[in-house]
GROMACS .gro file of C-alpha atoms in nm:
model
  259
    1MET     CA    1   0.056  -1.356  -0.902
    2ALA     CA    2   0.060  -1.637  -1.138
    3GLY     CA    3  -0.158  -1.786  -1.378
    4LYS     CA    4  -0.447  -1.632  -1.617
    5ILE     CA    5  -0.658  -1.353  -1.419
    6ASP     CA    6  -1.050  -1.300  -1.553
    7LYS     CA    7  -1.162  -0.969  -1.661
    8LYS     CA    8  -1.361  -0.920  -1.373
    9THR     CA    9  -1.103  -1.021  -1.110
   10TYR     CA   10  -0.876  -0.768  -1.298
   11GLU     CA   11  -1.047  -0.494  -1.324
   12LYS     CA   12  -1.137  -0.479  -0.954
   13ARG     CA   13  -0.790  -0.514  -0.856
   14LEU     CA   14  -0.692  -0.286  -1.071
   15GLU     CA   15  -0.947  -0.026  -0.969
   16GLU     CA   16  -0.795  -0.061  -0.597
   17LEU     CA   17  -0.461  -0.018  -0.663
   18GLN     CA   18  -0.547   0.291  -0.881
   19THR     CA   19  -0.747   0.421  -0.581
   20GLU     CA   20  -0.405   0.369  -0.372
   21LEU     CA   21  -0.224   0.531  -0.654
   22VAL     CA   22  -0.425   0.853  -0.626
   23LYS     CA   23  -0.331   0.882  -0.217
   24LEU     CA   24  -0.019   0.823  -0.313
   25GLN     CA   25  -0.017   1.123  -0.535
   26GLN     CA   26  -0.192   1.333  -0.264
   27TRP     CA   27   0.085   1.209  -0.032
   28VAL     CA   28   0.368   1.333  -0.323
   29VAL     CA   29   0.220   1.674  -0.316
   30ALA     CA   30   0.131   1.760   0.034
   31LYS     CA   31   0.492   1.618   0.131
   32GLY     CA   32   0.659   1.775  -0.133
   33LEU     CA   33   0.856   1.487  -0.278
   34LYS     CA   34   1.041   1.413  -0.574
   35VAL     CA   35   0.966   1.077  -0.780
   36VAL     CA   36   1.137   0.921  -1.067
   37VAL     CA   37   1.034   0.567  -1.249
   38ILE     CA   38   1.224   0.432  -1.495
   39PHE     CA   39   1.074   0.160  -1.722
   40GLU     CA   40   1.303  -0.014  -1.940
   41GLY     CA   41   1.289  -0.366  -2.122
   42ARG     CA   42   1.303  -0.569  -2.455
   43ASP     CA   43   1.041  -0.387  -2.704
   44ALA     CA   44   0.684  -0.502  -2.687
   45ALA     CA   45   0.747  -0.603  -2.280
   46GLY     CA   46   0.467  -0.423  -2.197
   47LYS     CA   47   0.629  -0.104  -2.036
   48GLY     CA   48   0.334   0.127  -2.153
   49GLY     CA   49   0.059  -0.068  -2.064
   50VAL     CA   50   0.150  -0.014  -1.727
   51ILE     CA   51   0.266   0.318  -1.774
   52LYS     CA   52  -0.081   0.418  -1.892
   53ARG     CA   53  -0.235   0.236  -1.578
   54ILE     CA   54  -0.059   0.409  -1.350
   55ALA     CA   55  -0.092   0.774  -1.523
   56GLU     CA   56  -0.468   0.732  -1.626
   57LYS     CA   57  -0.629   0.859  -1.316
   58LEU     CA   58  -0.403   1.101  -1.182
   59ASN     CA   59  -0.353   1.435  -1.218
   60PRO     CA   60  -0.134   1.524  -1.536
   61ARG     CA   61   0.023   1.837  -1.348
   62VAL     CA   62   0.147   1.570  -1.082
   63CYS     CA   63   0.195   1.294  -1.285
   64ARG     CA   64   0.395   1.302  -1.610
   65ILE     CA   65   0.525   1.105  -1.865
   66ALA     CA   66   0.861   1.162  -2.013
   67ALA     CA   67   0.891   0.960  -2.375
   68LEU     CA   68   1.186   1.169  -2.501
   69PRO     CA   69   1.229   1.096  -2.912
   70ALA     CA   70   1.581   1.049  -3.041
   71PRO     CA   71   1.836   1.350  -2.976
   72ASN     CA   72   1.863   1.630  -3.232
   73GLU     CA   73   2.190   1.754  -3.357
   74ARG     CA   74   2.239   1.976  -3.067
   75GLU     CA   75   2.154   1.757  -2.781
   76LYS     CA   76   2.383   1.486  -2.935
   77THR     CA   77   2.657   1.746  -2.820
   78GLN     CA   78   2.557   1.794  -2.457
   79TRP     CA   79   2.641   1.637  -2.166
   80TYR     CA   80   2.479   1.307  -2.231
   81PHE     CA   81   2.242   1.320  -1.917
   82GLN     CA   82   2.147   1.664  -2.009
   83ARG     CA   83   1.841   1.621  -2.224
   84TYR     CA   84   1.694   1.405  -1.919
   85VAL     CA   85   1.737   1.625  -1.644
   86ALA     CA   86   1.526   1.893  -1.799
   87HIS     CA   87   1.244   1.639  -1.697
   88LEU     CA   88   1.323   1.545  -1.388
   89PRO     CA   89   1.049   1.641  -1.094
   90ALA     CA   90   1.011   1.929  -0.868
   91ALA     CA   91   0.874   1.900  -0.538
   92GLY     CA   92   0.511   1.738  -0.559
   93GLU     CA   93   0.577   1.544  -0.861
   94ILE     CA   94   0.610   1.207  -1.017
   95VAL     CA   95   0.825   1.161  -1.364
   96LEU     CA   96   0.768   0.803  -1.524
   97PHE     CA   97   1.032   0.732  -1.794
   98ASP     CA   98   0.907   0.552  -2.085
   99ARG     CA   99   1.263   0.466  -2.146
  100SER     CA  100   1.526   0.683  -2.043
  101TRP     CA  101   1.913   0.762  -1.981
  102TYR     CA  102   1.955   0.378  -2.039
  103ASN     CA  103   1.901   0.422  -2.402
  104ARG     CA  104   2.275   0.462  -2.382
  105ALA     CA  105   2.327   0.107  -2.242
  106GLY     CA  106   2.058  -0.060  -2.502
  107VAL     CA  107   1.942   0.034  -2.859
  108GLU     CA  108   2.252   0.310  -2.858
  109LYS     CA  109   2.505   0.015  -2.784
  110VAL     CA  110   2.357  -0.211  -2.980
  111MET     CA  111   2.276   0.015  -3.326
  112GLY     CA  112   2.605   0.187  -3.330
  113PHE     CA  113   2.455   0.527  -3.184
  114CYS     CA  114   2.746   0.565  -2.950
  115SER     CA  115   3.113   0.475  -2.945
  116ASP     CA  116   3.247   0.170  -2.720
  117GLU     CA  117   3.417   0.498  -2.531
  118GLN     CA  118   3.095   0.678  -2.468
  119HIS     CA  119   2.920   0.371  -2.361
  120GLN     CA  120   3.179   0.276  -2.104
  121ASP     CA  121   3.160   0.641  -1.982
  122PHE     CA  122   2.813   0.578  -1.929
  123LEU     CA  123   2.867   0.282  -1.750
  124ARG     CA  124   3.074   0.444  -1.493
  125ALA     CA  125   2.880   0.780  -1.467
  126CYS     CA  126   2.560   0.654  -1.412
  127PRO     CA  127   2.574   0.511  -1.064
  128GLU     CA  128   2.716   0.831  -0.984
  129PHE     CA  129   2.440   1.042  -1.140
  130GLU     CA  130   2.182   0.859  -0.967
  131LYS     CA  131   2.347   0.880  -0.646
  132MET     CA  132   2.337   1.254  -0.693
  133LEU     CA  133   1.944   1.240  -0.762
  134ILE     CA  134   1.895   1.079  -0.467
  135ARG     CA  135   2.095   1.280  -0.224
  136SER     CA  136   1.920   1.521  -0.395
  137GLY     CA  137   1.601   1.388  -0.227
  138THR     CA  138   1.470   1.226  -0.533
  139ILE     CA  139   1.272   0.880  -0.500
  140LEU     CA  140   1.417   0.680  -0.819
  141ILE     CA  141   1.270   0.356  -0.898
  142LYS     CA  142   1.387   0.136  -1.187
  143TYR     CA  143   1.158  -0.135  -1.351
  144TRP     CA  144   1.310  -0.379  -1.618
  145PHE     CA  145   1.024  -0.588  -1.792
  146SER     CA  146   1.107  -0.910  -1.877
  147VAL     CA  147   0.951  -1.096  -2.196
  148SER     CA  148   0.996  -1.476  -2.329
  149ASP     CA  149   1.121  -1.509  -2.698
  150GLU     CA  150   0.797  -1.642  -2.786
  151GLU     CA  151   0.552  -1.406  -2.619
  152GLN     CA  152   0.705  -1.095  -2.784
  153GLU     CA  153   0.715  -1.273  -3.143
  154LYS     CA  154   0.308  -1.288  -3.087
  155ARG     CA  155   0.270  -0.944  -2.967
  156PHE     CA  156   0.504  -0.823  -3.273
  157LEU     CA  157   0.258  -1.036  -3.506
  158GLU     CA  158  -0.072  -0.863  -3.298
  159ARG     CA  159   0.143  -0.506  -3.393
  160ILE     CA  160   0.213  -0.576  -3.745
  161ASN     CA  161  -0.156  -0.717  -3.832
  162ASN     CA  162  -0.371  -0.505  -3.662
  163PRO     CA  163  -0.404  -0.152  -3.781
  164LEU     CA  164  -0.496  -0.016  -3.414
  165LYS     CA  165  -0.175  -0.151  -3.304
  166ARG     CA  166   0.032  -0.068  -3.631
  167TRP     CA  167   0.241   0.213  -3.535
  168LYS     CA  168   0.359   0.096  -3.267
  169PHE     CA  169   0.570  -0.127  -3.476
  170SER     CA  170   0.942   0.026  -3.613
  171PRO     CA  171   1.203  -0.094  -3.792
  172MET     CA  172   1.394  -0.056  -3.468
  173ASP     CA  173   1.153  -0.373  -3.347
  174LEU     CA  174   1.302  -0.605  -3.626
  175GLU     CA  175   1.671  -0.476  -3.571
  176SER     CA  176   1.578  -0.598  -3.187
  177ARG     CA  177   1.503  -0.928  -3.321
  178SER     CA  178   1.780  -1.004  -3.543
  179ARG     CA  179   2.016  -0.856  -3.285
  180TRP     CA  180   1.902  -1.060  -2.973
  181VAL     CA  181   2.227  -1.163  -2.866
  182ALA     CA  182   2.362  -0.821  -2.857
  183TYR     CA  183   2.080  -0.709  -2.649
  184SER     CA  184   2.094  -0.938  -2.398
  185GLN     CA  185   2.493  -0.863  -2.359
  186ALA     CA  186   2.427  -0.516  -2.331
  187LYS     CA  187   2.144  -0.551  -2.055
  188ASP     CA  188   2.352  -0.796  -1.875
  189GLU     CA  189   2.623  -0.540  -1.890
  190MET     CA  190   2.399  -0.279  -1.792
  191PHE     CA  191   2.314  -0.473  -1.460
  192ALA     CA  192   2.650  -0.562  -1.370
  193TYR     CA  193   2.737  -0.176  -1.325
  194THR     CA  194   2.400  -0.001  -1.242
  195ASP     CA  195   2.221  -0.278  -1.054
  196THR     CA  196   2.338  -0.116  -0.710
  197LYS     CA  197   2.267  -0.137  -0.319
  198HIS     CA  198   2.129   0.240  -0.360
  199SER     CA  199   1.961   0.213  -0.705
  200PRO     CA  200   1.854  -0.132  -0.748
  201TRP     CA  201   1.676  -0.313  -1.070
  202TRP     CA  202   1.301  -0.435  -1.006
  203VAL     CA  203   1.231  -0.734  -1.278
  204VAL     CA  204   0.926  -0.777  -1.354
  205ASN     CA  205   0.767  -1.086  -1.553
  206SER     CA  206   0.560  -0.976  -1.806
  207ASP     CA  207   0.408  -1.263  -2.014
  208ASN     CA  208   0.086  -1.203  -1.840
  209LYS     CA  209  -0.023  -0.880  -1.921
  210LYS     CA  210  -0.282  -0.800  -1.646
  211ALA     CA  211  -0.062  -0.978  -1.390
  212ALA     CA  212   0.231  -0.761  -1.517
  213ARG     CA  213   0.035  -0.452  -1.474
  214LEU     CA  214  -0.102  -0.555  -1.130
  215ASN     CA  215   0.230  -0.673  -1.006
  216CYS     CA  216   0.415  -0.358  -1.093
  217ILE     CA  217   0.170  -0.110  -0.986
  218SER     CA  218   0.137  -0.295  -0.625
  219HIS     CA  219   0.501  -0.282  -0.579
  220PHE     CA  220   0.539   0.054  -0.692
  221LEU     CA  221   0.297   0.142  -0.450
  222SER     CA  222   0.511  -0.057  -0.160
  223GLN     CA  223   0.852   0.139  -0.219
  224ILE     CA  224   0.721   0.491  -0.047
  225ASP     CA  225   0.573   0.532   0.256
  226TYR     CA  226   0.229   0.692   0.168
  227GLN     CA  227  -0.047   0.802   0.398
  228ASP     CA  228  -0.443   0.846   0.310
  229LEU     CA  229  -0.485   1.223   0.372
  230GLU     CA  230  -0.824   1.355   0.546
  231HIS     CA  231  -1.001   1.609   0.312
  232GLU     CA  232  -1.200   1.887   0.396
  233LYS     CA  233  -1.576   1.861   0.350
  234ILE     CA  234  -1.698   1.995   0.017
  235ILE     CA  235  -2.031   2.177   0.000
  236LEU     CA  236  -2.146   2.215  -0.352
  237PRO     CA  237  -2.297   2.565  -0.403
  238ASP     CA  238  -2.611   2.675  -0.556
  239ILE     CA  239  -2.609   2.831  -0.887
  240ASP     CA  240  -2.706   3.177  -0.930
  241LYS     CA  241  -2.886   3.225  -1.239
  242LYS     CA  242  -3.021   3.557  -1.165
  243ASP     CA  243  -2.972   3.846  -1.414
  244TYR     CA  244  -2.795   3.606  -1.720
  245VAL     CA  245  -2.956   3.608  -2.001
  246ARG     CA  246  -2.840   3.279  -2.263
  247VAL     CA  247  -2.706   3.429  -2.578
  248PRO     CA  248  -2.895   3.271  -2.912
  249ILE     CA  249  -2.665   3.039  -3.061
  250ASN     CA  250  -2.719   2.896  -3.444
  251GLU     CA  251  -2.828   2.569  -3.452
  252GLN     CA  252  -2.542   2.465  -3.689
  253SER     CA  253  -2.312   2.542  -3.449
  254PHE     CA  254  -2.439   2.233  -3.281
  255VAL     CA  255  -2.257   1.905  -3.360
  256PRO     CA  256  -2.536   1.702  -3.447
  257GLU     CA  257  -2.621   1.384  -3.267
  258GLN     CA  258  -2.570   1.038  -3.432
  259TYR     CA  259  -2.563   0.746  -3.139
   0.00000   0.00000   0.00000
């Protein structure tokens, strides 16, 4: 999907896709599927916006977002994948990883948060780890969001100048700009090791946010062979209010209406 998308067209298509996501959710529950979706990419590439649109109409007990903070001192001593394993889905669940174990191949490598030996060990171990997940019955889908330098700069400036978005900006964003080449080289090396036949990367062009959201959600839906399940007819019963007397409530307990 190329070019600008007007708001009406975007919202109509998004509603259609979110309706399909609800059908997918019901299929995942009914069939006991385990689904993991990884979202990676440069800062301000639009990962969060897509994750939000996928999850916002779904049952949070079925579809969870895993956005892990930096590891604490105890977690730093664990097997690297250990803290991510704790967030993997059980049967009938979808987990959306807003960044994932691929932190080691990106920010940790570039910022010196891990040693070269740890980085190389990750690149060798990751394909095997993902093979184990897939063999265990997990559906694993990986997205890389690609944004141009010009569009990234525009979004950074918007975050800096907009009070509602200022929280999205961090000192790490500045570092990612100043270490552009290092991040690019780390990403290329990561793809060389982990863009495998059994677990490929899917690249999303995200300069156009609306198109990126629609394209990614549409592709995600295409990766799982789901069906629209029939629902039992629901009859809403009448409320039986007999033998109930409402207890008086202090008027000061009510929130005043202002709008």
